[in-house]
Amino acid sequence: MGACGAGALTGEGRPCPSLPMRRALLALLLLSALLAMPWVARAAAPPTPPQPPATPPPAMTAEQAHAALAVLQDPAKRAELIAALQAIAAL
């Protein structure tokens, strides 16, 4: 059937709902759908567990520390290291 006119009846003998009533029902339906969206989004996404802070790797291994001590404790090697550092600083 076509659109309901003023005072017309639907096919079941009920009065045809008016346009303002339809708009109010549509607005209520949209409002309830918008209000339900955050709840659905929270329920759908599982919470992520907090990540523990990453521990940085050690700055120097024990083997590297022993090698550095060997250079610093030997006067000849220490002099070579100082000369190399001075050459780098002069660039």
mmCIF file with all atom_site columns, N, CA, C and O in Angstrom, residues 65-86:
data_model
loop_
_atom_site.group_PDB
_atom_site.id
_atom_site.type_symbol
_atom_site.label_atom_id
_atom_site.label_alt_id
_atom_site.label_comp_id
_atom_site.label_asym_id
_atom_site.label_entity_id
_atom_site.label_seq_id
_atom_site.pdbx_PDB_ins_code
_atom_site.Cartn_x
_atom_site.Cartn_y
_atom_site.Cartn_z
_atom_site.occupancy
_atom_site.B_iso_or_equiv
_atom_site.pdbx_formal_charge
_atom_site.auth_seq_id
_atom_site.auth_comp_id
_atom_site.auth_asym_id
_atom_site.auth_atom_id
_atom_site.pdbx_PDB_model_num
ATOM 1  N N  . ALA A 1 65 ? 85.417  -5.199 30.374 1.00 0.00 ? 65 ALA A N  1
ATOM 2  C CA . ALA A 1 65 ? 85.988  -4.496 31.526 1.00 0.00 ? 65 ALA A CA 1
ATOM 3  C C  . ALA A 1 65 ? 87.402  -4.987 31.814 1.00 0.00 ? 65 ALA A C  1
ATOM 4  O O  . ALA A 1 65 ? 88.308  -4.194 32.115 1.00 0.00 ? 65 ALA A O  1
ATOM 5  N N  . HIS A 1 66 ? 87.621  -6.306 31.721 1.00 0.00 ? 66 HIS A N  1
ATOM 6  C CA . HIS A 1 66 ? 88.961  -6.854 31.939 1.00 0.00 ? 66 HIS A CA 1
ATOM 7  C C  . HIS A 1 66 ? 89.936  -6.339 30.880 1.00 0.00 ? 66 HIS A C  1
ATOM 8  O O  . HIS A 1 66 ? 91.083  -5.998 31.192 1.00 0.00 ? 66 HIS A O  1
ATOM 9  N N  . ALA A 1 67 ? 89.482  -6.252 29.618 1.00 0.00 ? 67 ALA A N  1
ATOM 10 C CA . ALA A 1 67 ? 90.352  -5.754 28.541 1.00 0.00 ? 67 ALA A CA 1
ATOM 11 C C  . ALA A 1 67 ? 90.691  -4.283 28.773 1.00 0.00 ? 67 ALA A C  1
ATOM 12 O O  . ALA A 1 67 ? 91.846  -3.856 28.572 1.00 0.00 ? 67 ALA A O  1
ATOM 13 N N  . ALA A 1 68 ? 89.719  -3.479 29.210 1.00 0.00 ? 68 ALA A N  1
ATOM 14 C CA . ALA A 1 68 ? 89.971  -2.063 29.484 1.00 0.00 ? 68 ALA A CA 1
ATOM 15 C C  . ALA A 1 68 ? 90.949  -1.908 30.642 1.00 0.00 ? 68 ALA A C  1
ATOM 16 O O  . ALA A 1 68 ? 91.854  -1.061 30.607 1.00 0.00 ? 68 ALA A O  1
ATOM 17 N N  . LEU A 1 69 ? 90.798  -2.737 31.687 1.00 0.00 ? 69 LEU A N  1
ATOM 18 C CA . LEU A 1 69 ? 91.729  -2.682 32.819 1.00 0.00 ? 69 LEU A CA 1
ATOM 19 C C  . LEU A 1 69 ? 93.146  -3.041 32.387 1.00 0.00 ? 69 LEU A C  1
ATOM 20 O O  . LEU A 1 69 ? 94.127  -2.435 32.842 1.00 0.00 ? 69 LEU A O  1
ATOM 21 N N  . ALA A 1 70 ? 93.258  -4.014 31.504 1.00 0.00 ? 70 ALA A N  1
ATOM 22 C CA . ALA A 1 70 ? 94.588  -4.423 31.031 1.00 0.00 ? 70 ALA A CA 1
ATOM 23 C C  . ALA A 1 70 ? 95.269  -3.267 30.298 1.00 0.00 ? 70 ALA A C  1
ATOM 24 O O  . ALA A 1 70 ? 96.476  -3.047 30.453 1.00 0.00 ? 70 ALA A O  1
ATOM 25 N N  . VAL A 1 71 ? 94.494  -2.521 29.494 1.00 0.00 ? 71 VAL A N  1
ATOM 26 C CA . VAL A 1 71 ? 95.067  -1.384 28.769 1.00 0.00 ? 71 VAL A CA 1
ATOM 27 C C  . VAL A 1 71 ? 95.451  -0.275 29.746 1.00 0.00 ? 71 VAL A C  1
ATOM 28 O O  . VAL A 1 71 ? 96.543  0.312  29.645 1.00 0.00 ? 71 VAL A O  1
ATOM 29 N N  . LEU A 1 72 ? 94.597  0.023  30.702 1.00 0.00 ? 72 LEU A N  1
ATOM 30 C CA . LEU A 1 72 ? 94.866  1.117  31.632 1.00 0.00 ? 72 LEU A CA 1
ATOM 31 C C  . LEU A 1 72 ? 95.993  0.805  32.617 1.00 0.00 ? 72 LEU A C  1
ATOM 32 O O  . LEU A 1 72 ? 96.697  1.709  33.071 1.00 0.00 ? 72 LEU A O  1
ATOM 33 N N  . GLN A 1 73 ? 96.189  -0.477 32.958 1.00 0.00 ? 73 GLN A N  1
ATOM 34 C CA . GLN A 1 73 ? 97.223  -0.829 33.924 1.00 0.00 ? 73 GLN A CA 1
ATOM 35 C C  . GLN A 1 73 ? 98.604  -0.990 33.275 1.00 0.00 ? 73 GLN A C  1
ATOM 36 O O  . GLN A 1 73 ? 99.613  -0.955 33.975 1.00 0.00 ? 73 GLN A O  1
ATOM 37 N N  . ASP A 1 74 ? 98.665  -1.149 31.953 1.00 0.00 ? 74 ASP A N  1
ATOM 38 C CA . ASP A 1 74 ? 99.945  -1.271 31.251 1.00 0.00 ? 74 ASP A CA 1
ATOM 39 C C  . ASP A 1 74 ? 100.353 0.114  30.759 1.00 0.00 ? 74 ASP A C  1
ATOM 40 O O  . ASP A 1 74 ? 99.650  0.730  29.959 1.00 0.00 ? 74 ASP A O  1
ATOM 41 N N  . PRO A 1 75 ? 101.509 0.645  31.244 1.00 0.00 ? 75 PRO A N  1
ATOM 42 C CA . PRO A 1 75 ? 101.907 2.010  30.868 1.00 0.00 ? 75 PRO A CA 1
ATOM 43 C C  . PRO A 1 75 ? 102.073 2.196  29.356 1.00 0.00 ? 75 PRO A C  1
ATOM 44 O O  . PRO A 1 75 ? 101.687 3.250  28.823 1.00 0.00 ? 75 PRO A O  1
ATOM 45 N N  . ALA A 1 76 ? 102.595 1.218  28.640 1.00 0.00 ? 76 ALA A N  1
ATOM 46 C CA . ALA A 1 76 ? 102.803 1.361  27.195 1.00 0.00 ? 76 ALA A CA 1
ATOM 47 C C  . ALA A 1 76 ? 101.459 1.393  26.456 1.00 0.00 ? 76 ALA A C  1
ATOM 48 O O  . ALA A 1 76 ? 101.237 2.220  25.564 1.00 0.00 ? 76 ALA A O  1
ATOM 49 N N  . LYS A 1 77 ? 100.568 0.477  26.840 1.00 0.00 ? 77 LYS A N  1
ATOM 50 C CA . LYS A 1 77 ? 99.239  0.445  26.194 1.00 0.00 ? 77 LYS A CA 1
ATOM 51 C C  . LYS A 1 77 ? 98.441  1.709  26.538 1.00 0.00 ? 77 LYS A C  1
ATOM 52 O O  . LYS A 1 77 ? 97.703  2.234  25.717 1.00 0.00 ? 77 LYS A O  1
ATOM 53 N N  . ARG A 1 78 ? 98.615  2.176  27.791 1.00 0.00 ? 78 ARG A N  1
ATOM 54 C CA . ARG A 1 78 ? 97.906  3.390  28.207 1.00 0.00 ? 78 ARG A CA 1
ATOM 55 C C  . ARG A 1 78 ? 98.390  4.587  27.390 1.00 0.00 ? 78 ARG A C  1
ATOM 56 O O  . ARG A 1 78 ? 97.590  5.411  26.942 1.00 0.00 ? 78 ARG A O  1
ATOM 57 N N  . ALA A 1 79 ? 99.673  4.679  27.132 1.00 0.00 ? 79 ALA A N  1
ATOM 58 C CA . ALA A 1 79 ? 100.228 5.772  26.336 1.00 0.00 ? 79 ALA A CA 1
ATOM 59 C C  . ALA A 1 79 ? 99.696  5.712  24.899 1.00 0.00 ? 79 ALA A C  1
ATOM 60 O O  . ALA A 1 79 ? 99.386  6.745  24.290 1.00 0.00 ? 79 ALA A O  1
ATOM 61 N N  . GLU A 1 80 ? 99.559  4.493  24.338 1.00 0.00 ? 80 GLU A N  1
ATOM 62 C CA . GLU A 1 80 ? 98.994  4.339  22.987 1.00 0.00 ? 80 GLU A CA 1
ATOM 63 C C  . GLU A 1 80 ? 97.544  4.809  22.951 1.00 0.00 ? 80 GLU A C  1
ATOM 64 O O  . GLU A 1 80 ? 97.112  5.469  22.008 1.00 0.00 ? 80 GLU A O  1
ATOM 65 N N  . LEU A 1 81 ? 96.807  4.455  23.980 1.00 0.00 ? 81 LEU A N  1
ATOM 66 C CA . LEU A 1 81 ? 95.396  4.857  24.045 1.00 0.00 ? 81 LEU A CA 1
ATOM 67 C C  . LEU A 1 81 ? 95.283  6.375  24.143 1.00 0.00 ? 81 LEU A C  1
ATOM 68 O O  . LEU A 1 81 ? 94.458  6.991  23.458 1.00 0.00 ? 81 LEU A O  1
ATOM 69 N N  . ILE A 1 82 ? 96.126  6.987  24.963 1.00 0.00 ? 82 ILE A N  1
ATOM 70 C CA . ILE A 1 82 ? 96.095  8.448  25.110 1.00 0.00 ? 82 ILE A CA 1
ATOM 71 C C  . ILE A 1 82 ? 96.440  9.114  23.787 1.00 0.00 ? 82 ILE A C  1
ATOM 72 O O  . ILE A 1 82 ? 95.786  10.080 23.367 1.00 0.00 ? 82 ILE A O  1
ATOM 73 N N  . ALA A 1 83 ? 97.427  8.587  23.077 1.00 0.00 ? 83 ALA A N  1
ATOM 74 C CA . ALA A 1 83 ? 97.812  9.162  21.788 1.00 0.00 ? 83 ALA A CA 1
ATOM 75 C C  . ALA A 1 83 ? 96.672  9.028  20.774 1.00 0.00 ? 83 ALA A C  1
ATOM 76 O O  . ALA A 1 83 ? 96.394  9.952  19.999 1.00 0.00 ? 83 ALA A O  1
ATOM 77 N N  . ALA A 1 84 ? 96.003  7.880  20.780 1.00 0.00 ? 84 ALA A N  1
ATOM 78 C CA . ALA A 1 84 ? 94.887  7.674  19.855 1.00 0.00 ? 84 ALA A CA 1
ATOM 79 C C  . ALA A 1 84 ? 93.732  8.625  20.169 1.00 0.00 ? 84 ALA A C  1
ATOM 80 O O  . ALA A 1 84 ? 93.135  9.223  19.267 1.00 0.00 ? 84 ALA A O  1
ATOM 81 N N  . LEU A 1 85 ? 93.446  8.822  21.440 1.00 0.00 ? 85 LEU A N  1
ATOM 82 C CA . LEU A 1 85 ? 92.357  9.728  21.840 1.00 0.00 ? 85 LEU A CA 1
ATOM 83 C C  . LEU A 1 85 ? 92.702  11.172 21.508 1.00 0.00 ? 85 LEU A C  1
ATOM 84 O O  . LEU A 1 85 ? 91.831  11.943 21.074 1.00 0.00 ? 85 LEU A O  1
ATOM 85 N N  . GLN A 1 86 ? 93.977  11.552 21.667 1.00 0.00 ? 86 GLN A N  1
ATOM 86 C CA . GLN A 1 86 ? 94.387  12.915 21.317 1.00 0.00 ? 86 GLN A CA 1
ATOM 87 C C  . GLN A 1 86 ? 94.305  13.146 19.816 1.00 0.00 ? 86 GLN A C  1
ATOM 88 O O  . GLN A 1 86 ? 93.904  14.234 19.372 1.00 0.00 ? 86 GLN A O  1
#
